[in-house]
PDB file of C-alpha atoms and ligand atoms in Angstrom:
ATOM      1  CA  MET A  14      71.377  55.889 161.947  1.00 44.00           C
ATOM      2  CA  ASN A  15      74.163  57.934 163.468  1.00 55.00           C
ATOM      3  CA  ARG A  16      76.459  56.868 160.741  1.00 58.00           C
ATOM      4  CA  ILE A  17      74.050  57.947 158.051  1.00 59.00           C
ATOM      5  CA  ALA A  18      73.601  61.350 159.733  1.00 58.00           C
ATOM      6  CA  ALA A  19      77.389  61.760 159.892  1.00 58.00           C
ATOM      7  CA  LEU A  20      77.691  60.843 156.230  1.00 55.00           C
ATOM      8  CA  ALA A  21      74.997  63.262 155.241  1.00 56.00           C
ATOM      9  CA  ALA A  22      76.740  66.003 157.268  1.00 55.00           C
ATOM     10  CA  ALA A  23      80.067  65.168 155.602  1.00 54.00           C
ATOM     11  CA  LEU A  24      78.490  65.287 152.160  1.00 53.00           C
ATOM     12  CA  ALA A  25      76.819  68.588 152.899  1.00 51.00           C
ATOM     13  CA  PHE A  26      80.083  69.951 154.131  1.00 48.00           C
ATOM     14  CA  CYS A  27      81.909  68.840 150.944  1.00 46.00           C
ATOM     15  CA  ALA A  28      79.271  70.424 148.755  1.00 46.00           C
ATOM     16  CA  GLY A  29      79.487  73.643 150.717  1.00 43.00           C
ATOM     17  CA  ALA A  30      83.261  73.673 150.547  1.00 42.00           C
ATOM     18  CA  ALA A  31      83.182  73.051 146.810  1.00 41.00           C
ATOM     19  CA  HIS A  32      80.767  75.872 146.380  1.00 42.00           C
ATOM     20  CA  ALA A  33      82.829  78.212 148.474  1.00 41.00           C
ATOM     21  CA  ALA A  34      86.010  77.276 146.658  1.00 42.00           C
ATOM     22  CA  GLY A  35      84.342  77.845 143.272  1.00 47.00           C
ATOM     23  CA  GLY A  36      82.216  80.870 144.126  1.00 56.00           C
ATOM     24  CA  LEU A  37      82.564  81.953 140.587  1.00 71.00           C
ATOM     25  CA  ASP A  38      80.394  81.020 137.643  1.00 88.00           C
ATOM     26  CA  LEU A  39      82.727  80.145 134.712  1.00 93.00           C
ATOM     27  CA  ARG A  40      81.167  80.285 131.246  1.00 94.00           C
ATOM     28  CA  LEU A  41      83.241  78.285 128.807  1.00 95.00           C
ATOM     29  CA  ASP A  42      83.371  78.639 125.088  1.00 95.00           C
ATOM     30  CA  PRO A  43      82.615  75.202 123.546  1.00 95.00           C
ATOM     31  CA  ALA A  44      85.687  73.680 121.882  1.00 96.00           C
ATOM     32  CA  PRO A  45      85.226  73.582 118.063  1.00 96.00           C
ATOM     33  CA  ILE A  46      86.778  70.176 117.547  1.00 95.00           C
ATOM     34  CA  HIS A  47      85.906  67.293 115.246  1.00 92.00           C
ATOM     35  CA  ARG A  48      87.213  63.899 116.188  1.00 89.00           C
ATOM     36  CA  LEU A  49      87.140  62.532 112.643  1.00 87.00           C
ATOM     37  CA  ASP A  50      89.140  65.463 111.220  1.00 93.00           C
ATOM     38  CA  VAL A  51      92.384  63.620 110.645  1.00 93.00           C
ATOM     39  CA  GLU A  52      94.270  66.678 109.470  1.00 95.00           C
ATOM     40  CA  SER A  53      93.377  68.530 112.657  1.00 96.00           C
ATOM     41  CA  LEU A  54      94.574  65.557 114.714  1.00 95.00           C
ATOM     42  CA  GLN A  55      97.857  65.489 112.847  1.00 95.00           C
ATOM     43  CA  ARG A  56      98.406  69.244 113.410  1.00 96.00           C
ATOM     44  CA  GLY A  57      97.469  68.743 117.027  1.00 96.00           C
ATOM     45  CA  ALA A  58     100.062  65.995 117.440  1.00 95.00           C
ATOM     46  CA  ARG A  59     102.727  68.278 115.997  1.00 94.00           C
ATOM     47  CA  ASN A  60     101.662  71.170 118.289  1.00 95.00           C
ATOM     48  CA  PHE A  61     101.683  68.853 121.293  1.00 95.00           C
ATOM     49  CA  VAL A  62     105.155  67.511 120.635  1.00 93.00           C
ATOM     50  CA  ASN A  63     106.580  70.943 119.879  1.00 92.00           C
ATOM     51  CA  TYR A  64     105.030  72.903 122.724  1.00 94.00           C
ATOM     52  CA  CYS A  65     103.982  70.595 125.529  1.00 94.00           C
ATOM     53  CA  LEU A  66     106.085  67.500 125.540  1.00 90.00           C
ATOM     54  CA  ASN A  67     109.177  69.258 126.921  1.00 86.00           C
ATOM     55  CA  CYS A  68     107.357  69.496 130.252  1.00 90.00           C
ATOM     56  CA  HIS A  69     104.464  67.077 130.082  1.00 91.00           C
ATOM     57  CA  GLY A  70     104.415  63.449 129.069  1.00 89.00           C
ATOM     58  CA  ALA A  71     101.624  61.282 127.695  1.00 90.00           C
ATOM     59  CA  LYS A  72     102.931  58.023 129.076  1.00 87.00           C
ATOM     60  CA  PHE A  73      99.988  55.933 127.970  1.00 88.00           C
ATOM     61  CA  MET A  74     100.455  56.853 124.357  1.00 89.00           C
ATOM     62  CA  ARG A  75     102.907  55.037 122.086  1.00 89.00           C
ATOM     63  CA  TYR A  76     104.321  56.843 119.065  1.00 89.00           C
ATOM     64  CA  GLU A  77     103.570  53.932 116.747  1.00 89.00           C
ATOM     65  CA  ARG A  78      99.879  54.329 117.639  1.00 89.00           C
ATOM     66  CA  LEU A  79      99.873  57.641 115.818  1.00 90.00           C
ATOM     67  CA  THR A  80      99.584  55.674 112.599  1.00 90.00           C
ATOM     68  CA  ASP A  81      95.870  55.546 113.631  1.00 88.00           C
ATOM     69  CA  ILE A  82      95.546  59.226 112.706  1.00 90.00           C
ATOM     70  CA  GLY A  83      96.942  58.697 109.265  1.00 89.00           C
ATOM     71  CA  LEU A  84     100.704  59.229 109.898  1.00 92.00           C
ATOM     72  CA  THR A  85     103.278  56.911 108.512  1.00 91.00           C
ATOM     73  CA  GLU A  86     106.010  55.561 110.729  1.00 90.00           C
ATOM     74  CA  GLN A  87     108.564  57.557 108.774  1.00 90.00           C
ATOM     75  CA  GLN A  88     106.612  60.774 109.304  1.00 90.00           C
ATOM     76  CA  ILE A  89     106.338  60.026 112.973  1.00 90.00           C
ATOM     77  CA  LYS A  90     110.101  59.379 113.189  1.00 88.00           C
ATOM     78  CA  ASP A  91     111.065  62.439 111.159  1.00 87.00           C
ATOM     79  CA  ASN A  92     108.674  64.998 112.640  1.00 86.00           C
ATOM     80  CA  LEU A  93     107.493  64.002 116.046  1.00 88.00           C
ATOM     81  CA  MET A  94     110.195  61.963 117.772  1.00 86.00           C
ATOM     82  CA  PHE A  95     113.467  62.788 119.412  1.00 77.00           C
ATOM     83  CA  THR A  96     116.285  60.707 117.948  1.00 68.00           C
ATOM     84  CA  SER A  97     116.754  58.728 121.131  1.00 71.00           C
ATOM     85  CA  ASP A  98     113.191  57.412 121.136  1.00 79.00           C
ATOM     86  CA  LYS A  99     112.077  54.156 119.553  1.00 84.00           C
ATOM     87  CA  ILE A 100     108.877  53.980 117.547  1.00 87.00           C
ATOM     88  CA  GLY A 101     107.418  51.637 120.205  1.00 87.00           C
ATOM     89  CA  SER A 102     108.165  53.909 123.160  1.00 87.00           C
ATOM     90  CA  THR A 103     105.599  55.959 124.969  1.00 88.00           C
ATOM     91  CA  MET A 104     105.458  59.769 124.867  1.00 87.00           C
ATOM     92  CA  THR A 105     107.467  60.309 128.013  1.00 85.00           C
ATOM     93  CA  VAL A 106     109.239  63.476 129.058  1.00 82.00           C
ATOM     94  CA  ALA A 107     112.929  63.766 129.776  1.00 73.00           C
ATOM     95  CA  MET A 108     112.396  65.975 132.866  1.00 77.00           C
ATOM     96  CA  ARG A 109     112.539  64.169 136.199  1.00 79.00           C
ATOM     97  CA  PRO A 110     109.531  64.655 138.463  1.00 77.00           C
ATOM     98  CA  ALA A 111     111.833  65.906 141.244  1.00 80.00           C
ATOM     99  CA  ASP A 112     113.271  68.612 138.957  1.00 83.00           C
ATOM    100  CA  ALA A 113     109.794  69.601 137.904  1.00 82.00           C
ATOM    101  CA  LYS A 114     108.822  69.981 141.465  1.00 82.00           C
ATOM    102  CA  ALA A 115     111.875  72.145 142.209  1.00 83.00           C
ATOM    103  CA  TRP A 116     111.359  74.374 139.174  1.00 84.00           C
ATOM    104  CA  PHE A 117     107.597  74.857 139.214  1.00 85.00           C
ATOM    105  CA  GLY A 118     106.857  74.164 142.865  1.00 85.00           C
ATOM    106  CA  THR A 119     104.436  71.480 141.797  1.00 86.00           C
ATOM    107  CA  PRO A 120     104.690  68.221 139.816  1.00 85.00           C
ATOM    108  CA  VAL A 121     103.936  68.559 136.126  1.00 90.00           C
ATOM    109  CA  PRO A 122     100.918  66.277 135.418  1.00 91.00           C
ATOM    110  CA  ASP A 123     100.953  63.590 132.716  1.00 92.00           C
ATOM    111  CA  LEU A 124      98.452  64.598 130.001  1.00 94.00           C
ATOM    112  CA  SER A 125      97.444  61.111 128.746  1.00 92.00           C
ATOM    113  CA  VAL A 126      93.910  61.275 130.069  1.00 93.00           C
ATOM    114  CA  ILE A 127      93.581  64.940 130.886  1.00 94.00           C
ATOM    115  CA  ALA A 128      90.832  65.419 128.315  1.00 95.00           C
ATOM    116  CA  ARG A 129      88.690  62.959 130.173  1.00 93.00           C
ATOM    117  CA  VAL A 130      89.500  64.467 133.595  1.00 94.00           C
ATOM    118  CA  ARG A 131      88.908  68.111 132.708  1.00 95.00           C
ATOM    119  CA  GLY A 132      86.820  67.880 129.532  1.00 95.00           C
ATOM    120  CA  VAL A 133      87.628  69.298 126.165  1.00 97.00           C
ATOM    121  CA  ASP A 134      85.840  72.634 126.743  1.00 97.00           C
ATOM    122  CA  TRP A 135      87.837  73.257 129.845  1.00 97.00           C
ATOM    123  CA  LEU A 136      91.144  72.495 128.040  1.00 97.00           C
ATOM    124  CA  TYR A 137      90.267  74.727 125.136  1.00 98.00           C
ATOM    125  CA  ASN A 138      89.402  77.643 127.350  1.00 97.00           C
ATOM    126  CA  TYR A 139      92.365  77.033 129.664  1.00 97.00           C
ATOM    127  CA  LEU A 140      94.713  77.598 126.653  1.00 97.00           C
ATOM    128  CA  LEU A 141      92.894  80.767 125.728  1.00 97.00           C
ATOM    129  CA  ALA A 142      92.743  82.119 129.280  1.00 97.00           C
ATOM    130  CA  PHE A 143      96.280  83.144 130.063  1.00 97.00           C
ATOM    131  CA  TYR A 144      96.819  86.772 130.842  1.00 97.00           C
ATOM    132  CA  ARG A 145      99.744  88.923 132.037  1.00 95.00           C
ATOM    133  CA  ASP A 146      99.995  89.254 135.797  1.00 95.00           C
ATOM    134  CA  ASP A 147     103.013  90.841 137.440  1.00 93.00           C
ATOM    135  CA  GLY A 148     102.013  89.403 140.773  1.00 93.00           C
ATOM    136  CA  THR A 149     102.844  85.779 139.895  1.00 92.00           C
ATOM    137  CA  VAL A 150     106.227  83.968 139.653  1.00 90.00           C
ATOM    138  CA  THR A 151     105.828  83.235 135.930  1.00 92.00           C
ATOM    139  CA  GLY A 152     104.351  86.638 135.027  1.00 94.00           C
ATOM    140  CA  TRP A 153     101.234  84.882 133.776  1.00 95.00           C
ATOM    141  CA  ASN A 154      97.938  83.998 135.363  1.00 96.00           C
ATOM    142  CA  ASN A 155      94.938  82.094 134.082  1.00 97.00           C
ATOM    143  CA  LEU A 156      91.225  82.915 134.300  1.00 96.00           C
ATOM    144  CA  VAL A 157      90.236  79.188 134.141  1.00 96.00           C
ATOM    145  CA  PHE A 158      92.996  77.941 136.520  1.00 96.00           C
ATOM    146  CA  PRO A 159      93.740  80.817 138.868  1.00 94.00           C
ATOM    147  CA  ASN A 160      97.415  81.085 139.967  1.00 93.00           C
ATOM    148  CA  VAL A 161      98.498  78.186 137.818  1.00 94.00           C
ATOM    149  CA  ALA A 162     102.184  77.302 138.069  1.00 93.00           C
ATOM    150  CA  MET A 163     102.450  76.669 134.277  1.00 94.00           C
ATOM    151  CA  PRO A 164     103.972  79.530 132.306  1.00 93.00           C
ATOM    152  CA  HIS A 165     102.030  80.376 129.166  1.00 96.00           C
ATOM    153  CA  PRO A 166     103.689  77.985 126.618  1.00 95.00           C
ATOM    154  CA  LEU A 167     102.121  79.566 123.563  1.00 96.00           C
ATOM    155  CA  TRP A 168     102.501  83.289 124.286  1.00 95.00           C
ATOM    156  CA  GLU A 169     104.737  83.954 121.262  1.00 95.00           C
ATOM    157  CA  LEU A 170     101.938  82.669 119.073  1.00 96.00           C
ATOM    158  CA  GLN A 171      99.042  84.288 120.900  1.00 96.00           C
ATOM    159  CA  GLY A 172     100.722  87.575 121.945  1.00 95.00           C
ATOM    160  CA  GLY A 173     100.087  89.409 125.126  1.00 93.00           C
ATOM    161  CA  SER A 174      96.656  89.353 126.713  1.00 95.00           C
ATOM    162  CA  LYS A 175      95.122  91.062 129.623  1.00 95.00           C
ATOM    163  CA  LEU A 176      92.356  90.556 132.157  1.00 96.00           C
ATOM    164  CA  VAL A 177      89.322  92.820 131.679  1.00 96.00           C
ATOM    165  CA  THR A 178      87.026  93.263 134.640  1.00 95.00           C
ATOM    166  CA  THR A 179      83.687  95.106 134.401  1.00 95.00           C
ATOM    167  CA  GLU A 180      81.422  95.792 137.417  1.00 96.00           C
ATOM    168  CA  TYR A 181      77.619  95.473 137.306  1.00 96.00           C
ATOM    169  CA  ASP A 182      74.783  96.176 139.751  1.00 95.00           C
ATOM    170  CA  GLY A 183      73.146  92.859 140.484  1.00 93.00           C
ATOM    171  CA  HIS A 184      73.744  89.324 139.340  1.00 93.00           C
ATOM    172  CA  ASP A 185      71.206  89.409 136.475  1.00 93.00           C
ATOM    173  CA  LYS A 186      72.919  92.255 134.712  1.00 95.00           C
ATOM    174  CA  ALA A 187      76.355  90.679 135.173  1.00 95.00           C
ATOM    175  CA  LEU A 188      75.100  87.328 133.819  1.00 94.00           C
ATOM    176  CA  ALA A 189      73.481  89.034 130.790  1.00 94.00           C
ATOM    177  CA  ALA A 190      76.714  90.805 130.024  1.00 94.00           C
ATOM    178  CA  ALA A 191      78.676  87.544 130.374  1.00 94.00           C
ATOM    179  CA  ILE A 192      76.324  85.779 127.996  1.00 93.00           C
ATOM    180  CA  ALA A 193      76.656  88.704 125.509  1.00 93.00           C
ATOM    181  CA  ILE A 194      80.418  88.150 125.398  1.00 92.00           C
ATOM    182  CA  LYS A 195      79.742  84.865 123.573  1.00 90.00           C
ATOM    183  CA  GLY A 196      82.980  83.387 124.789  1.00 92.00           C
ATOM    184  CA  LEU A 197      84.967  82.675 127.936  1.00 96.00           C
ATOM    185  CA  ALA A 198      83.712  84.823 130.827  1.00 96.00           C
ATOM    186  CA  SER A 199      83.554  84.416 134.590  1.00 95.00           C
ATOM    187  CA  VAL A 200      80.899  85.982 136.830  1.00 95.00           C
ATOM    188  CA  GLU A 201      82.122  86.631 140.315  1.00 93.00           C
ATOM    189  CA  PRO A 202      80.545  88.207 143.356  1.00 92.00           C
ATOM    190  CA  GLY A 203      81.938  91.576 144.416  1.00 90.00           C
ATOM    191  CA  THR A 204      81.067  93.592 147.476  1.00 90.00           C
ATOM    192  CA  GLY A 205      77.422  94.216 148.347  1.00 90.00           C
ATOM    193  CA  ASN A 206      75.220  93.925 145.314  1.00 92.00           C
ATOM    194  CA  LYS A 207      78.078  94.381 142.889  1.00 94.00           C
ATOM    195  CA  TRP A 208      79.086  91.591 140.503  1.00 95.00           C
ATOM    196  CA  HIS A 209      82.182  91.378 138.334  1.00 95.00           C
ATOM    197  CA  VAL A 210      82.440  89.930 134.847  1.00 96.00           C
ATOM    198  CA  ARG A 211      85.979  88.985 133.939  1.00 96.00           C
ATOM    199  CA  THR A 212      87.265  87.968 130.527  1.00 96.00           C
ATOM    200  CA  VAL A 213      90.594  87.805 128.734  1.00 96.00           C
ATOM    201  CA  ALA A 214      91.334  90.212 125.808  1.00 94.00           C
ATOM    202  CA  ALA A 215      94.165  90.486 123.391  1.00 93.00           C
ATOM    203  CA  ASP A 216      96.719  93.172 124.197  1.00 92.00           C
ATOM    204  CA  GLY A 217      96.982  95.198 121.005  1.00 87.00           C
ATOM    205  CA  ASN A 218     100.467  96.462 122.038  1.00 89.00           C
ATOM    206  CA  ALA A 219     101.973  92.992 122.090  1.00 91.00           C
ATOM    207  CA  PRO A 220     100.731  91.030 119.051  1.00 91.00           C
ATOM    208  CA  GLY A 221     101.682  87.390 118.589  1.00 94.00           C
ATOM    209  CA  THR A 222     102.908  85.703 115.469  1.00 96.00           C
ATOM    210  CA  MET A 223      99.396  84.423 114.804  1.00 96.00           C
ATOM    211  CA  THR A 224      96.052  86.163 114.370  1.00 94.00           C
ATOM    212  CA  GLN A 225      93.437  85.415 117.083  1.00 93.00           C
ATOM    213  CA  LEU A 226      91.625  83.089 114.647  1.00 95.00           C
ATOM    214  CA  GLU A 227      94.770  81.204 113.780  1.00 97.00           C
ATOM    215  CA  TYR A 228      95.561  80.806 117.434  1.00 97.00           C
ATOM    216  CA  ARG A 229      92.169  79.456 118.211  1.00 97.00           C
ATOM    217  CA  THR A 230      92.534  76.912 115.441  1.00 97.00           C
ATOM    218  CA  PHE A 231      95.951  75.967 116.741  1.00 98.00           C
ATOM    219  CA  VAL A 232      94.522  75.416 120.220  1.00 98.00           C
ATOM    220  CA  ALA A 233      91.478  73.537 118.895  1.00 98.00           C
ATOM    221  CA  ASP A 234      93.769  71.134 117.007  1.00 97.00           C
ATOM    222  CA  LEU A 235      95.786  70.599 120.181  1.00 97.00           C
ATOM    223  CA  VAL A 236      92.700  69.846 122.223  1.00 97.00           C
ATOM    224  CA  ASN A 237      91.354  67.548 119.524  1.00 97.00           C
ATOM    225  CA  PHE A 238      94.590  65.610 119.704  1.00 96.00           C
ATOM    226  CA  MET A 239      94.496  65.429 123.525  1.00 96.00           C
ATOM    227  CA  ALA A 240      90.928  64.113 123.353  1.00 96.00           C
ATOM    228  CA  TYR A 241      92.162  61.444 120.914  1.00 95.00           C
ATOM    229  CA  VAL A 242      95.066  60.494 123.175  1.00 94.00           C
ATOM    230  CA  ALA A 243      92.728  60.194 126.150  1.00 94.00           C
ATOM    231  CA  GLU A 244      90.571  57.692 124.251  1.00 90.00           C
ATOM    232  CA  PRO A 245      92.220  56.412 121.064  1.00 89.00           C
ATOM    233  CA  ASN A 246      89.623  53.657 120.628  1.00 87.00           C
ATOM    234  CA  LYS A 247      86.592  55.913 120.696  1.00 84.00           C
ATOM    235  CA  GLY A 248      86.145  55.872 116.945  1.00 80.00           C
ATOM    236  CA  ARG A 249      86.256  52.081 116.898  1.00 84.00           C
ATOM    237  CA  ARG A 250      83.858  51.816 119.829  1.00 89.00           C
ATOM    238  CA  ILE A 251      81.371  54.019 118.034  1.00 88.00           C
ATOM    239  CA  SER A 252      81.517  51.995 114.833  1.00 89.00           C
ATOM    240  CA  ILE A 253      81.117  48.718 116.750  1.00 94.00           C
ATOM    241  CA  GLY A 254      78.124  50.245 118.522  1.00 94.00           C
ATOM    242  CA  ILE A 255      76.498  51.094 115.184  1.00 95.00           C
ATOM    243  CA  VAL A 256      76.995  47.573 113.877  1.00 96.00           C
ATOM    244  CA  VAL A 257      75.455  46.125 117.095  1.00 97.00           C
ATOM    245  CA  MET A 258      72.441  48.419 116.765  1.00 97.00           C
ATOM    246  CA  MET A 259      71.971  47.332 113.135  1.00 97.00           C
ATOM    247  CA  TYR A 260      72.178  43.697 114.232  1.00 97.00           C
ATOM    248  CA  PHE A 261      69.403  44.325 116.782  1.00 97.00           C
ATOM    249  CA  VAL A 262      67.193  45.886 114.146  1.00 97.00           C
ATOM    250  CA  VAL A 263      67.573  42.915 111.872  1.00 97.00           C
ATOM    251  CA  LEU A 264      67.066  40.455 114.790  1.00 97.00           C
ATOM    252  CA  PHE A 265      63.965  42.309 115.889  1.00 97.00           C
ATOM    253  CA  ALA A 266      62.405  42.072 112.347  1.00 97.00           C
ATOM    254  CA  LEU A 267      63.137  38.298 112.198  1.00 97.00           C
ATOM    255  CA  VAL A 268      61.808  37.607 115.662  1.00 97.00           C
ATOM    256  CA  TYR A 269      58.705  39.660 115.006  1.00 96.00           C
ATOM    257  CA  ALA A 270      58.045  37.742 111.748  1.00 95.00           C
ATOM    258  CA  LEU A 271      58.429  34.517 113.707  1.00 95.00           C
ATOM    259  CA  LYS A 272      55.995  35.638 116.368  1.00 94.00           C
ATOM    260  CA  ARG A 273      53.385  36.474 113.736  1.00 93.00           C
ATOM    261  CA  MET A 274      53.844  33.054 112.151  1.00 92.00           C
ATOM    262  CA  TYR A 275      53.375  31.259 115.476  1.00 91.00           C
ATOM    263  CA  TRP A 276      50.219  33.251 116.395  1.00 91.00           C
ATOM    264  CA  LYS A 277      48.582  32.982 112.946  1.00 89.00           C
ATOM    265  CA  ASP A 278      46.731  29.825 113.838  1.00 83.00           C
ATOM    266  CA  VAL A 279      45.725  30.960 117.325  1.00 81.00           C
ATOM    267  CA  HIS A 280      43.818  34.032 116.197  1.00 69.00           C
TER     268      HIS A 280
HETATM  269  C1  LIG B  18     107.477  74.952 131.014  1.00 62.21           C
HETATM  270  C2  LIG B  18     106.778  73.720 131.314  1.00 62.21           C
HETATM  271  C3  LIG B  18     105.395  73.514 130.735  1.00 62.21           C
HETATM  272  C4  LIG B  18     105.054  73.498 129.427  1.00 62.21           C
HETATM  273  C5  LIG B  18     105.906  73.771 128.233  1.00 62.21           C
HETATM  274  C6  LIG B  18     103.637  73.154 129.404  1.00 62.21           C
HETATM  275  N1  LIG B  18     103.157  72.982 130.661  1.00 62.21           N
HETATM  276 FE1  LIG B  18     101.288  72.444 131.200  1.00 62.21          FE
HETATM  277  N2  LIG B  18     101.786  72.522 133.177  1.00 62.21           N
HETATM  278  C7  LIG B  18     103.047  72.818 133.682  1.00 62.21           C
HETATM  279  C8  LIG B  18     102.984  72.817 135.090  1.00 62.21           C
HETATM  280  C9  LIG B  18     104.131  73.114 136.048  1.00 62.21           C
HETATM  281  C10 LIG B  18     101.637  72.521 135.461  1.00 62.21           C
HETATM  282  C11 LIG B  18     101.033  72.386 136.886  1.00 62.21           C
HETATM  283  C12 LIG B  18     100.332  73.660 137.189  1.00 62.21           C
HETATM  284  C13 LIG B  18      99.748  73.741 138.547  1.00 62.21           C
HETATM  285  O1  LIG B  18      99.320  72.743 139.142  1.00 62.21           O
HETATM  286  O2  LIG B  18      99.626  74.836 139.081  1.00 62.21           O
HETATM  287  C14 LIG B  18     100.895  72.363 134.177  1.00 62.21           C
HETATM  288  C15 LIG B  18      99.565  72.095 134.127  1.00 62.21           C
HETATM  289  C16 LIG B  18      98.859  71.841 132.976  1.00 62.21           C
HETATM  290  C17 LIG B  18      97.461  71.503 132.880  1.00 62.21           C
HETATM  291  C18 LIG B  18      96.474  71.385 134.050  1.00 62.21           C
HETATM  292  C19 LIG B  18      96.474  70.010 134.598  1.00 62.21           C
HETATM  293  C20 LIG B  18      95.524  69.887 135.699  1.00 62.21           C
HETATM  294  O3  LIG B  18      94.392  69.520 135.432  1.00 62.21           O
HETATM  295  O4  LIG B  18      95.860  70.179 136.844  1.00 62.21           O
HETATM  296  C21 LIG B  18      97.193  71.300 131.590  1.00 62.21           C
HETATM  297  C22 LIG B  18      95.842  70.938 130.971  1.00 62.21           C
HETATM  298  C23 LIG B  18      98.355  71.582 130.814  1.00 62.21           C
HETATM  299  N3  LIG B  18      99.375  71.897 131.679  1.00 62.21           N
HETATM  300  C24 LIG B  18      98.452  71.518 129.422  1.00 62.21           C
HETATM  301  C25 LIG B  18      99.583  71.911 128.716  1.00 62.21           C
HETATM  302  C26 LIG B  18      99.629  71.988 127.286  1.00 62.21           C
HETATM  303  C27 LIG B  18      98.479  71.593 126.331  1.00 62.21           C
HETATM  304  C28 LIG B  18     100.830  72.378 126.903  1.00 62.21           C
HETATM  305  C29 LIG B  18     101.386  72.621 125.550  1.00 62.21           C
HETATM  306  C30 LIG B  18     100.731  73.639 124.787  1.00 62.21           C
HETATM  307  C31 LIG B  18     101.559  72.612 128.162  1.00 62.21           C
HETATM  308  N4  LIG B  18     100.802  72.312 129.230  1.00 62.21           N
HETATM  309  C32 LIG B  18     102.879  73.022 128.228  1.00 62.21           C
HETATM  310  C33 LIG B  18     104.184  73.049 132.918  1.00 62.21           C
HETATM  311  C34 LIG B  18     104.223  73.178 131.539  1.00 62.21           C
END
């Protein structure tokens, strides 16, 4: 009994701690991705190799596997690989973990299954949520991952962006305002009855090389690719599932016909 009570107390404590750590209500913009959009996956692979692979690896992914998303081996070799890599090698990163730790103060995580750990909506919003912050080492901060050690890898494309905080009287008003934003927003408690709604907005003074829409598409492609990397067999699994369901339907019809035949004489 004692043990159960201790377990319950531990669980309650964890839940409380998680709540206290979160404290904020993050409203994510759903990631507009389509798993079967092969062109989007190909663009995502290119974006990933050009902008993420210099720090992060995807060590469970082999280059040759990218033929799944419609690329030829030659295209993979010419556009996505460093000359030293072989087509059968995995997408590893040249940086040593110890160096990463020294440069960023934290290890750089492998991104093979990140889409399953964090979810695609989280990833999409994370890449939209960087804003300028002079108080951090990198000069960037992130609304979705506060005080992240990763510098904004895509800032030249996106341009500058800033945190916008608005104060409201009461939680209801703040929540309504956050919903009205129709995009990423976080609702956080302020002092007393005050609540803050925070969101990230483009800084008109520092435009990027892409428009906001182009940037969102770029990020969506990237997230689509990371979701594919996290589960390359998903498409196959779904098609096998459909075949199995069709098999059951046919089987059911046959068995039912058989049952009627057996019971014909009884009734
Ligand atoms: C300059 C090196 C660098 C580049 C380039 C870079 N990252 Fe990172 N990234 C980091 C570091 C360092 C962290 C760890 C941050 C922390 O824990 O505070 C990180 C963390 C992350 C995380 C959070 C992982 C987690 O759940 O804790 C994601 C997701 C991520 N990066 C995605 C990307 C994507 C996508 C790209 C390419 C567009 C990219 N990164 C480019 C250095 C980099």
